[in-house]
PDB file of C-alpha atoms and ligand atoms in Angstrom:
ATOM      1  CA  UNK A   1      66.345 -26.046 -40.700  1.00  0.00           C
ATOM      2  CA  UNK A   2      69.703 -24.889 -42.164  1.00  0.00           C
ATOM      3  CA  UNK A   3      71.733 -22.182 -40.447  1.00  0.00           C
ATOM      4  CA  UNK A   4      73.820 -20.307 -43.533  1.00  0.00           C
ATOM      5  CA  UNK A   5      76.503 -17.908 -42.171  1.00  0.00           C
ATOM      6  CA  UNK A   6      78.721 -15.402 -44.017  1.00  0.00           C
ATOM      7  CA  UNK A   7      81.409 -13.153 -43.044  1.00  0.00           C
ATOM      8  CA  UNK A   8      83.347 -10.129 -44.532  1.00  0.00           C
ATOM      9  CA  UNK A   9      85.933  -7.786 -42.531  1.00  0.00           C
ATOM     10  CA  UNK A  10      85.798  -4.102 -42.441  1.00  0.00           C
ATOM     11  CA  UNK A  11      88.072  -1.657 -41.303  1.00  0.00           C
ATOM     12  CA  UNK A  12      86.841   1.604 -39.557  1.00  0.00           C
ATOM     13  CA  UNK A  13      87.838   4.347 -36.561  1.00  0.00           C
ATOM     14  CA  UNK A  14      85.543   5.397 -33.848  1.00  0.00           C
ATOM     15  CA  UNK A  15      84.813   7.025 -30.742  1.00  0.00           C
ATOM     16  CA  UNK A  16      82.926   5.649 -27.589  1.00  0.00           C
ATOM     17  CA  UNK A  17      81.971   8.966 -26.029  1.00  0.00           C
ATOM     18  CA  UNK A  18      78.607  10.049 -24.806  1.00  0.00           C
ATOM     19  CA  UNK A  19      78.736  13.845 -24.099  1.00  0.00           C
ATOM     20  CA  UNK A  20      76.046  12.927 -21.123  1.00  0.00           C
ATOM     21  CA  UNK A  21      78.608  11.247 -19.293  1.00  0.00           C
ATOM     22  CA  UNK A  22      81.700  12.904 -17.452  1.00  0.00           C
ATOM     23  CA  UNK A  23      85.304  12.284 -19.288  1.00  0.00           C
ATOM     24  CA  UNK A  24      86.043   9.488 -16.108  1.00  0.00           C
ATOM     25  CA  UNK A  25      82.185   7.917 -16.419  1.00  0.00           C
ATOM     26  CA  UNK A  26      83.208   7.372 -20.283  1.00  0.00           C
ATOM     27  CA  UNK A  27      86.436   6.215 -19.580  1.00  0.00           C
ATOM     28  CA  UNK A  28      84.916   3.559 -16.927  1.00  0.00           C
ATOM     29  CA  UNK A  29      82.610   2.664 -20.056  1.00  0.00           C
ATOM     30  CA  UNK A  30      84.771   2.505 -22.767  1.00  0.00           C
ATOM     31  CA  UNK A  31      88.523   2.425 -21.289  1.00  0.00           C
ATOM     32  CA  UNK A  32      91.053   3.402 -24.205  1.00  0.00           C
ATOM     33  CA  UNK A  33      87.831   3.547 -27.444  1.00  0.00           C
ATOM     34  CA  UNK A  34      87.039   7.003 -25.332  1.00  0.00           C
ATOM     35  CA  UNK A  35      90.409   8.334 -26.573  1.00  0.00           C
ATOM     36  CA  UNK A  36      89.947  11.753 -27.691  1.00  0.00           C
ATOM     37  CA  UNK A  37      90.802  11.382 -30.938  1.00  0.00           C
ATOM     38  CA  UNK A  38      89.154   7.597 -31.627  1.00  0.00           C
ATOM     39  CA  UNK A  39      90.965   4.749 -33.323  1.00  0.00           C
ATOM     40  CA  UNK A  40      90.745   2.081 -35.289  1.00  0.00           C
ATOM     41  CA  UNK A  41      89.559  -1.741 -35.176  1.00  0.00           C
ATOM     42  CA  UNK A  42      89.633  -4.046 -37.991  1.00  0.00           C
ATOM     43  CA  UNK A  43      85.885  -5.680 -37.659  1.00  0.00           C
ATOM     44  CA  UNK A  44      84.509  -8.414 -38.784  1.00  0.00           C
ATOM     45  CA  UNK A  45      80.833  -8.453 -39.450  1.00  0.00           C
ATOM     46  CA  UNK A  46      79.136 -12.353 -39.252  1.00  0.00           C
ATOM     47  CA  UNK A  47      75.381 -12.819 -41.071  1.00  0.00           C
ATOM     48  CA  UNK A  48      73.453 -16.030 -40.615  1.00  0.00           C
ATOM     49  CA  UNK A  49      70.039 -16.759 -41.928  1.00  0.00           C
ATOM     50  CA  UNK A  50      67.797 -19.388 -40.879  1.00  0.00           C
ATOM     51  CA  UNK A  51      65.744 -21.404 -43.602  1.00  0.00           C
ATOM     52  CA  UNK A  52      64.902 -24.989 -45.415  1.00  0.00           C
ATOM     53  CA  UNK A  53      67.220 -25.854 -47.755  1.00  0.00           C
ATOM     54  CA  UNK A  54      65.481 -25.230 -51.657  1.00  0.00           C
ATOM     55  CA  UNK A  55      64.756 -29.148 -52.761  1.00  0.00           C
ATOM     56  CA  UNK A  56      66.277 -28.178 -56.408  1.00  0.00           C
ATOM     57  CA  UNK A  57      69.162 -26.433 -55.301  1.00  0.00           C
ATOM     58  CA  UNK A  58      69.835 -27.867 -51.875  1.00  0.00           C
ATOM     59  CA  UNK A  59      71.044 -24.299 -50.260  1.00  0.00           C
ATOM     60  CA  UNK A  60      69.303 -22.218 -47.929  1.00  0.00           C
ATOM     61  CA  UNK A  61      70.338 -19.126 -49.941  1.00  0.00           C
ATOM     62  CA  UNK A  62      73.262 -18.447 -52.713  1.00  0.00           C
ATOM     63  CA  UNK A  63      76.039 -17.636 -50.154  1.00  0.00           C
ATOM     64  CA  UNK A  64      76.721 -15.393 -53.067  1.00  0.00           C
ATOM     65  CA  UNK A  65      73.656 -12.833 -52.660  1.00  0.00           C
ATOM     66  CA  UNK A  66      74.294 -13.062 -49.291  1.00  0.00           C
ATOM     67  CA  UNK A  67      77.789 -11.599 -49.179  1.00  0.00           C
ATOM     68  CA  UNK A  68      76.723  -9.289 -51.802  1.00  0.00           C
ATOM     69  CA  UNK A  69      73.858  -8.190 -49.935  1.00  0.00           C
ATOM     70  CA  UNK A  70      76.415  -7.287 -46.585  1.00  0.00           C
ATOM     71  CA  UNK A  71      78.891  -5.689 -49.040  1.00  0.00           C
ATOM     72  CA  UNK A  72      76.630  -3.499 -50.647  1.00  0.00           C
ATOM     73  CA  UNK A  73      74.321  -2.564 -47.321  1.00  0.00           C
ATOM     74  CA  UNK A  74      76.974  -2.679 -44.630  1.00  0.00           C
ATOM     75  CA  UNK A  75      80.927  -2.826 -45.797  1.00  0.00           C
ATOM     76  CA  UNK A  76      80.327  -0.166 -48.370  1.00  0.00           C
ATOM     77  CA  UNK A  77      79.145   2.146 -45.856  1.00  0.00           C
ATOM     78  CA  UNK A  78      81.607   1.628 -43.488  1.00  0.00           C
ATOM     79  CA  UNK A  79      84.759   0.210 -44.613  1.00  0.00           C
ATOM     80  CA  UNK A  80      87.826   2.688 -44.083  1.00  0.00           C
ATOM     81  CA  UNK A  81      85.228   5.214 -42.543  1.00  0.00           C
ATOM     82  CA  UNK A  82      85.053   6.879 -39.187  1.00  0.00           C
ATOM     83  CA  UNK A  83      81.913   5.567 -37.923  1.00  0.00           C
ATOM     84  CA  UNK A  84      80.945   8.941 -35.880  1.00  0.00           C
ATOM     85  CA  UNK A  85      81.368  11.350 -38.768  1.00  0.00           C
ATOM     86  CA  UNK A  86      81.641  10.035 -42.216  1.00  0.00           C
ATOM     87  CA  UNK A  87      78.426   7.139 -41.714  1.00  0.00           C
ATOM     88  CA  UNK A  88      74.827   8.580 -42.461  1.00  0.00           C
ATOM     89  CA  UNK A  89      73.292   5.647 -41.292  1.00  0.00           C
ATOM     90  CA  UNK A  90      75.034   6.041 -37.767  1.00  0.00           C
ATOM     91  CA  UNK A  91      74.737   9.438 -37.774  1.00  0.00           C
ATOM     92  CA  UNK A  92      74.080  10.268 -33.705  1.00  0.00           C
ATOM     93  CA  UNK A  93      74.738   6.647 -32.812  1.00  0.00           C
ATOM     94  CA  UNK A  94      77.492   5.623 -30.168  1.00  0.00           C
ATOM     95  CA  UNK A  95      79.006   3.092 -32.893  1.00  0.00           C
ATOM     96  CA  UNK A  96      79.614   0.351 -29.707  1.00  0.00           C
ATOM     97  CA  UNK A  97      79.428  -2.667 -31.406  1.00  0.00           C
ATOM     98  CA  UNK A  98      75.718  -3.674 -30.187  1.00  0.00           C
ATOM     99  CA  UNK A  99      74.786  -0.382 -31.949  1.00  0.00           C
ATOM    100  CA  UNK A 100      76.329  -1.589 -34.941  1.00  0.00           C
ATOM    101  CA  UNK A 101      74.738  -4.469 -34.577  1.00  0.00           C
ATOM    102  CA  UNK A 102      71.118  -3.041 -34.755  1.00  0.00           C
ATOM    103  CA  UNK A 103      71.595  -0.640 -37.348  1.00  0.00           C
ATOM    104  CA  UNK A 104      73.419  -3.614 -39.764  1.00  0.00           C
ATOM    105  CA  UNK A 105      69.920  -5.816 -38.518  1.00  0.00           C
ATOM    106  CA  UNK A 106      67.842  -3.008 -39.899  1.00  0.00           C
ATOM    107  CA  UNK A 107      69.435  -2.429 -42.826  1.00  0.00           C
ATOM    108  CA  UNK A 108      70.065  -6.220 -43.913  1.00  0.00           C
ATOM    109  CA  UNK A 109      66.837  -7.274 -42.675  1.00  0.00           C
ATOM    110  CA  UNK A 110      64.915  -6.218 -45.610  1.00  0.00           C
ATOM    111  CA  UNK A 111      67.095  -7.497 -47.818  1.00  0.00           C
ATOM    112  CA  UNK A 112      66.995 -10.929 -47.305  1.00  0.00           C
ATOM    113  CA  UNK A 113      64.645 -13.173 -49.319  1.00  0.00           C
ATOM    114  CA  UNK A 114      63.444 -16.568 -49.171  1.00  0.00           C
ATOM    115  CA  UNK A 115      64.926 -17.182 -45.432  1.00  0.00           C
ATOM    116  CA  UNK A 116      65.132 -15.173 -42.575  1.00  0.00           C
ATOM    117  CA  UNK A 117      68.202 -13.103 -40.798  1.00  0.00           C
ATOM    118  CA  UNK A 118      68.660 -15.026 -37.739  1.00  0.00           C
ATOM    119  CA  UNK A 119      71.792 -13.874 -36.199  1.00  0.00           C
ATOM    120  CA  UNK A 120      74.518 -11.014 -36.469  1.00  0.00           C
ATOM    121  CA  UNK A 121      77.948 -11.193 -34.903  1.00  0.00           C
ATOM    122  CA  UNK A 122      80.003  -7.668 -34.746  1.00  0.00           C
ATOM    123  CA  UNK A 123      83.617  -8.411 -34.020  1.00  0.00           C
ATOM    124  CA  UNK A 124      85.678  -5.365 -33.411  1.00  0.00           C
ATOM    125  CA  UNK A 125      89.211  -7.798 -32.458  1.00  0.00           C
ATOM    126  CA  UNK A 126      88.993 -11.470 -33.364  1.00  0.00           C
ATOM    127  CA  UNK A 127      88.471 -12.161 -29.852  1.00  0.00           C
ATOM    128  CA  UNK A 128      85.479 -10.239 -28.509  1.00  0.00           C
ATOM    129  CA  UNK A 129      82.238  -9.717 -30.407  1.00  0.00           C
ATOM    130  CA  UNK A 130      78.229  -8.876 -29.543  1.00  0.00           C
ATOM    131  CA  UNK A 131      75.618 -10.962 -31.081  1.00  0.00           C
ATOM    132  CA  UNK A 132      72.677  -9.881 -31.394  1.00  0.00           C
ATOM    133  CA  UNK A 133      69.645 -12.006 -32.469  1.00  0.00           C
ATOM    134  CA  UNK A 134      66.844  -9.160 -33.240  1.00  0.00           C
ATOM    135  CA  UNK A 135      65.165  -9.028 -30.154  1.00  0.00           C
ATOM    136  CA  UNK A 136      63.738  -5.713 -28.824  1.00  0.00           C
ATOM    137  CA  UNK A 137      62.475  -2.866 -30.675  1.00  0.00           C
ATOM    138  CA  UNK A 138      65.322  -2.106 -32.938  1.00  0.00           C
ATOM    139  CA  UNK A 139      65.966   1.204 -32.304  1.00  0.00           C
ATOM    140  CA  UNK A 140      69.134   2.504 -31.263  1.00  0.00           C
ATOM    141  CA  UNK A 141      69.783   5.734 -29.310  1.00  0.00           C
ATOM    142  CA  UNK A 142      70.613   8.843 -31.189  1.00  0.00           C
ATOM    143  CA  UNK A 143      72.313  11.957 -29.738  1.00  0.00           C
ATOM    144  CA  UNK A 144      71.773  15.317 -31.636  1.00  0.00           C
ATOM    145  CA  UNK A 145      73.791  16.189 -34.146  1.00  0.00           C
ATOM    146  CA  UNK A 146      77.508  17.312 -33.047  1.00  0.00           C
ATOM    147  CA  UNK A 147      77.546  15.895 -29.696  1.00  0.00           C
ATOM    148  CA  UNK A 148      78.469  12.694 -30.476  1.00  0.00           C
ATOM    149  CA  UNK A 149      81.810  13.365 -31.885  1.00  0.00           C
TER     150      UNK A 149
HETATM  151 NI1   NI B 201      87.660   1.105 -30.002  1.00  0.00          NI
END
């Protein structure tokens, strides 16, 4: 089994706020992303699959389709947007990173062929990032319209 990864950067603004919690409780939870006015992070988005390698062509998958697959699905939505207001897909969603992370799963997942999406990596500083492997149900939580901004 071959483990195929791709990667592609994305720059976007957000806020961490969740209008259930009190201005300190989101500040505990999010320190300075709770700003009032979000900010920006320059992400990095990381895709493995998981598959055999083809006997005629010796890949997993064309590294090719696969980073045109994430551009199209994922940095076209997102890149140089403000992930609370200007992203349909995340519309209601606290974009934290592990948010990010299931909405990208659900929306690449599909579009893989031949192999399977293994793993998904969403940096938002080249130091700290959430993995997250498609376990659970694959929902995220979604606050009505308005609030979450
Ligand atoms: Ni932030």
């Amino acid at each position: 089994m071959f483990y195929l990864t791709g990667r592609l950067e994305f720059s976007a603004a957000h806020r961490l706020y969740n209008p259930n919690l009190s201005p300190e409780d989101n500040f505990i939870a999010y320190g300075e992303c709770a700003g009032e006015h979000g900010h920006g992070h320059n992400y990095f988005l990381e895709v493995t699959v998981r598959g055999k390698a083809d006997p005629q062509t010796g890949v997993v998958m064309d590294i090719n389709q696969l980073m045109k697959i994430m551009k199209d699905e994922v940095h076209s939505r997102v890149d140089h947007k403000h992930l609370n207001i200007d992203v349909e897909i995340l519309e209601g969603v606290i974009p934290t990173a592990e948010n990010l992370a299931v909405v990208f799963w659900n929306i690449l997942e599909p579009e893989i062929k031949g192999c399977k999406l293994h793993r998904l990596r969403v940096y938002e500083t080249q130091d700290i990032f959430v993995e997250y492997l498609g376990e659970g149900d694959r929902t995220v939580p979604r606050i009505p319209e308005g609030e979450s901004r």
